[in-house]
């Protein structure tokens, strides 16, 4: 059954008061989060629990994905050399045991920002050596050396989202399905490899056969962890929602993914790639 008007189970309330402490810390340290940039519906829940997904390398993305609310610019500002220290300070003050670091795609940088990722991991390890660090990375334009730089930082989890099925990749302008799979495969085969993770959105017009094929592709390249969530258009200017998927369908997809070998799967309408991230480790 296709539901095309936003159903009640997706009308999540976002109380502003519970976010005040986190917002104050982020403002003080001049840090960005994908929670704020991407208009994540889980922001109140996560911020009130002292959780956030840090967005490094600025607020602007060099690609024009039609589903994403992150700002776009062909020439973003250069990386902030002090940002890794400030992220590490936030991790320490929040006493995070599991931290997720992501970034916009930075095709304007020679290494796609890989060195900045590595510097951020090093800064966190210096201040919070016990924290598990998950990196949710862009595709680095297929640059194997950039990926090697990130993997050499020894993240606890290396994540890269496929987002949708190959037929709908027009919503990921500049991305390539096979290139993304190759990144995950290279990461899984690397020496002392960390577990790999990916995420997809439902509701863009994909078929069940296409979703199953994506899950099988991910397992074939050794992907261990998976998130499945409902696509929600950030505004009328973005890619429209084709279908709202029933919650019980998400549970069926979770079971199907576990049956084909994923080690842990989060699947629900509100699941996002870093939602309940500590559950994967």
Coordinates of C-alpha atoms in Angstrom, one line a residue:
X1 CA 0.0 0.0 0.0
X2 CA 1.4 3.4 -1.0
X3 CA 0.8 6.3 1.4
X4 CA 1.6 9.6 -0.2
X5 CA 0.5 12.1 2.5
X6 CA 2.8 12.3 5.6
X7 CA 1.3 9.8 8.0
X8 CA 0.9 10.2 11.8
X9 CA 3.9 8.0 12.6
X10 CA 6.2 10.6 11.0
X11 CA 4.8 13.6 12.8
X12 CA 7.6 13.7 15.4
X13 CA 7.6 16.6 17.8
X14 CA 10.8 18.5 18.2
X15 CA 10.9 20.2 21.6
X16 CA 13.4 23.1 21.5
X17 CA 14.3 23.4 25.2
X18 CA 15.9 20.0 25.4
X19 CA 18.5 21.1 22.8
X20 CA 19.7 24.2 24.5
X21 CA 22.8 22.8 26.2
X22 CA 24.1 21.0 23.1
X23 CA 23.4 24.0 20.9
X24 CA 25.3 26.2 23.4
X25 CA 28.4 23.9 23.3
X26 CA 28.4 23.8 19.5
X27 CA 28.1 27.5 19.3
X28 CA 30.9 28.1 21.8
X29 CA 33.2 25.7 20.0
X30 CA 32.1 26.9 16.5
X31 CA 31.3 23.4 15.4
X32 CA 28.8 22.2 12.8
X33 CA 26.7 19.1 12.9
X34 CA 24.9 17.2 10.2
X35 CA 22.0 17.0 12.6
X36 CA 21.4 20.7 12.1
X37 CA 22.4 21.0 8.5
X38 CA 20.3 18.0 7.3
X39 CA 17.3 18.9 9.4
X40 CA 17.4 15.5 11.1
X41 CA 14.1 14.6 12.7
X42 CA 15.9 13.0 15.6
X43 CA 17.8 16.1 16.6
X44 CA 15.9 16.7 19.9
X45 CA 16.3 13.1 21.0
X46 CA 20.0 13.0 20.3
X47 CA 20.9 16.5 21.5
X48 CA 19.0 16.0 24.8
X49 CA 21.1 12.8 25.3
X50 CA 24.4 14.6 24.5
X51 CA 24.8 13.0 21.1
X52 CA 25.7 14.7 17.8
X53 CA 27.2 13.8 14.5
X54 CA 30.0 16.3 13.8
X55 CA 30.2 17.8 10.4
X56 CA 33.8 18.7 9.6
X57 CA 35.3 20.5 6.6
X58 CA 32.7 23.2 6.6
X59 CA 29.0 23.6 5.8
X60 CA 29.1 23.6 2.0
X61 CA 29.1 20.6 -0.3
X62 CA 30.4 20.7 -3.9
X63 CA 27.7 18.3 -5.2
X64 CA 24.1 19.0 -6.0
X65 CA 22.2 16.0 -4.5
X66 CA 18.5 16.8 -4.8
X67 CA 17.5 15.0 -1.6
X68 CA 20.0 16.7 0.8
X69 CA 19.6 19.9 2.8
X70 CA 23.3 20.5 3.3
X71 CA 24.4 23.8 1.7
X72 CA 26.0 23.7 -1.7
X73 CA 28.9 25.8 -3.1
X74 CA 31.4 25.1 -5.9
X75 CA 34.3 26.5 -3.9
X76 CA 33.7 26.2 -0.1
X77 CA 36.0 27.8 2.4
X78 CA 39.4 26.0 3.0
X79 CA 39.5 23.5 5.9
X80 CA 39.8 25.1 9.4
X81 CA 43.1 23.8 10.8
X82 CA 41.9 24.2 14.4
X83 CA 38.6 22.3 13.8
X84 CA 40.1 18.9 14.9
X85 CA 41.1 20.3 18.2
X86 CA 37.6 21.8 18.8
X87 CA 35.9 18.5 17.8
X88 CA 38.1 16.7 20.3
X89 CA 37.2 19.2 23.0
X90 CA 33.5 18.6 22.4
X91 CA 33.9 14.9 22.5
X92 CA 35.8 15.2 25.8
X93 CA 33.2 17.5 27.4
X94 CA 30.3 15.4 26.2
X95 CA 32.1 12.3 27.5
X96 CA 31.2 10.4 24.3
X97 CA 32.0 6.7 24.1
X98 CA 31.1 6.6 20.4
X99 CA 31.5 9.5 18.1
X100 CA 30.4 9.9 14.5
X101 CA 32.4 12.3 12.2
X102 CA 31.1 13.1 8.7
X103 CA 31.6 15.9 6.1
X104 CA 30.2 17.4 3.0
X105 CA 31.7 16.1 -0.2
X106 CA 34.8 18.3 -1.0
X107 CA 35.7 17.6 -4.6
X108 CA 37.6 20.9 -4.5
X109 CA 40.3 19.5 -2.3
X110 CA 43.2 17.4 -3.7
X111 CA 42.6 14.6 -1.1
X112 CA 38.8 15.2 -0.7
X113 CA 39.5 16.2 2.9
X114 CA 40.9 12.8 3.9
X115 CA 43.9 14.4 5.7
X116 CA 41.5 16.5 7.8
X117 CA 39.5 13.4 8.7
X118 CA 42.8 11.8 9.9
X119 CA 43.8 14.9 11.9
X120 CA 40.4 14.9 13.6
X121 CA 40.7 11.2 14.6
X122 CA 44.2 11.9 16.0
X123 CA 43.0 14.9 18.0
X124 CA 40.1 12.9 19.5
X125 CA 42.3 10.0 20.4
X126 CA 44.7 12.3 22.2
X127 CA 41.9 13.7 24.4
X128 CA 39.6 10.7 24.6
X129 CA 41.6 7.5 23.9
X130 CA 38.8 5.2 24.8
X131 CA 36.2 6.7 22.4
X132 CA 35.1 4.6 19.5
X133 CA 35.3 6.8 16.3
X134 CA 33.0 6.1 13.4
X135 CA 33.8 7.9 10.1
X136 CA 31.0 8.5 7.6
X137 CA 32.9 9.5 4.5
X138 CA 32.2 10.7 1.0
X139 CA 33.4 8.7 -2.0
X140 CA 36.6 10.8 -2.5
X141 CA 36.0 10.7 -6.2
X142 CA 37.3 7.2 -6.2
X143 CA 40.7 8.2 -5.0
X144 CA 42.2 5.1 -3.4
X145 CA 45.0 7.1 -1.7
X146 CA 42.5 9.3 0.1
X147 CA 40.7 6.3 1.3
X148 CA 44.0 4.8 2.5
X149 CA 44.7 8.0 4.5
X150 CA 41.4 7.6 6.3
X151 CA 41.8 3.9 6.9
X152 CA 45.3 4.5 8.3
X153 CA 43.7 6.6 11.1
X154 CA 42.1 3.3 12.3
X155 CA 38.4 4.2 12.7
X156 CA 36.3 1.8 14.7
X157 CA 33.7 1.8 11.8
X158 CA 34.1 3.1 8.2
X159 CA 30.8 4.1 6.8
X160 CA 29.7 5.3 3.3
X161 CA 26.1 5.5 2.3
X162 CA 24.7 4.2 -1.0
X163 CA 21.5 6.2 -0.2
X164 CA 19.3 4.6 -2.9
X165 CA 19.1 2.0 -5.7
X166 CA 21.2 2.4 -9.0
X167 CA 18.2 3.4 -11.1
X168 CA 17.5 6.4 -8.9
X169 CA 21.1 7.7 -8.8
X170 CA 20.1 11.0 -10.5
X171 CA 19.3 12.2 -7.0
X172 CA 23.0 11.8 -6.1
X173 CA 24.5 14.1 -8.7
X174 CA 28.2 13.4 -9.1
X175 CA 28.0 10.0 -7.4
X176 CA 28.4 6.6 -8.9
X177 CA 26.9 3.4 -7.5
X178 CA 29.7 1.1 -8.5
X179 CA 32.3 3.6 -7.2
X180 CA 30.6 3.7 -3.9
X181 CA 30.5 -0.1 -3.7
X182 CA 34.2 -0.2 -4.6
X183 CA 35.1 2.1 -1.7
X184 CA 33.3 -0.2 0.7
X185 CA 35.0 -3.2 -0.8
X186 CA 38.5 -1.6 -0.6
X187 CA 37.8 -0.7 3.0
X188 CA 36.6 -4.2 3.9
X189 CA 39.7 -5.8 2.3
X190 CA 42.2 -3.4 3.8
X191 CA 44.8 -4.6 6.3
X192 CA 43.4 -4.6 9.8
X193 CA 40.1 -3.4 8.3
X194 CA 37.4 -1.8 10.4
X195 CA 33.8 -3.1 9.9
X196 CA 32.1 -1.2 7.1
X197 CA 28.6 0.3 7.2
X198 CA 26.2 1.8 4.7
X199 CA 22.8 3.3 4.7
X200 CA 19.8 3.6 2.3
X201 CA 16.6 5.6 2.1
X202 CA 13.2 4.2 1.1
X203 CA 10.4 6.1 -0.4
X204 CA 12.1 7.5 -3.5
X205 CA 10.3 5.2 -5.9
X206 CA 12.5 2.1 -5.6
X207 CA 11.0 -1.4 -6.0
X208 CA 11.4 -4.2 -3.4
X209 CA 13.5 -6.2 -5.9
X210 CA 15.9 -3.2 -6.3
X211 CA 16.3 -2.8 -2.6
X212 CA 17.1 -6.5 -2.2
X213 CA 19.6 -6.3 -4.9
X214 CA 21.3 -3.4 -3.1
X215 CA 21.5 -5.4 0.1
X216 CA 23.0 -8.3 -1.7
X217 CA 25.6 -6.0 -3.4
X218 CA 26.6 -4.6 0.0
X219 CA 27.0 -8.1 1.5
X220 CA 29.1 -9.2 -1.6
X221 CA 31.6 -6.4 -0.8
X222 CA 31.8 -7.3 2.9
X223 CA 29.6 -4.6 4.4
X224 CA 28.8 -5.6 8.0
X225 CA 26.3 -2.9 9.2
X226 CA 23.3 -1.3 7.6
X227 CA 20.8 1.5 8.3
X228 CA 17.4 1.8 6.5
X229 CA 15.2 4.9 6.9
X230 CA 12.4 6.8 5.3
X231 CA 13.3 9.6 2.9
X232 CA 11.8 12.9 4.0
X233 CA 12.0 15.8 1.6
X234 CA 13.6 18.8 3.5
X235 CA 11.5 21.3 1.5
X236 CA 9.4 21.6 -1.7
X237 CA 12.5 22.4 -3.6
X238 CA 14.0 19.0 -2.9
X239 CA 13.3 15.6 -4.4
X240 CA 9.7 14.7 -3.6
X241 CA 8.7 11.7 -1.5
X242 CA 7.1 9.0 -3.7
X243 CA 5.9 6.8 -0.9
X244 CA 5.8 6.6 2.9
X245 CA 6.7 3.1 3.9
X246 CA 4.8 1.4 6.7
X247 CA 6.8 0.7 9.9
X248 CA 6.2 -3.0 9.7
X249 CA 7.8 -3.0 6.2
X250 CA 11.0 -1.6 7.8
X251 CA 11.0 -4.4 10.3
X252 CA 10.7 -6.9 7.5
X253 CA 13.6 -5.3 5.7
X254 CA 15.6 -5.5 9.0
X255 CA 14.9 -9.2 9.2
X256 CA 15.7 -9.8 5.5
X257 CA 19.1 -8.0 5.9
X258 CA 20.0 -10.0 8.9
X259 CA 19.1 -13.2 7.1
X260 CA 21.6 -12.4 4.3
X261 CA 24.4 -11.8 6.8
X262 CA 24.5 -8.2 8.1
X263 CA 25.8 -8.2 11.7
X264 CA 23.5 -5.4 12.8
X265 CA 20.7 -3.5 11.1
X266 CA 18.8 -0.4 12.2
X267 CA 15.6 -0.1 10.2
X268 CA 12.6 2.2 10.9
X269 CA 11.0 5.3 9.4
X270 CA 13.2 7.6 11.6
X271 CA 16.5 5.7 11.2
X272 CA 19.4 7.7 9.9
X273 CA 22.9 6.6 9.3
X274 CA 24.2 7.7 12.7
X275 CA 21.0 7.2 14.7
X276 CA 21.8 4.8 17.6
X277 CA 25.3 4.5 16.2
X278 CA 26.7 3.0 19.3
X279 CA 24.4 -0.1 18.8
X280 CA 26.5 -1.2 15.8
X281 CA 29.9 -1.5 17.6

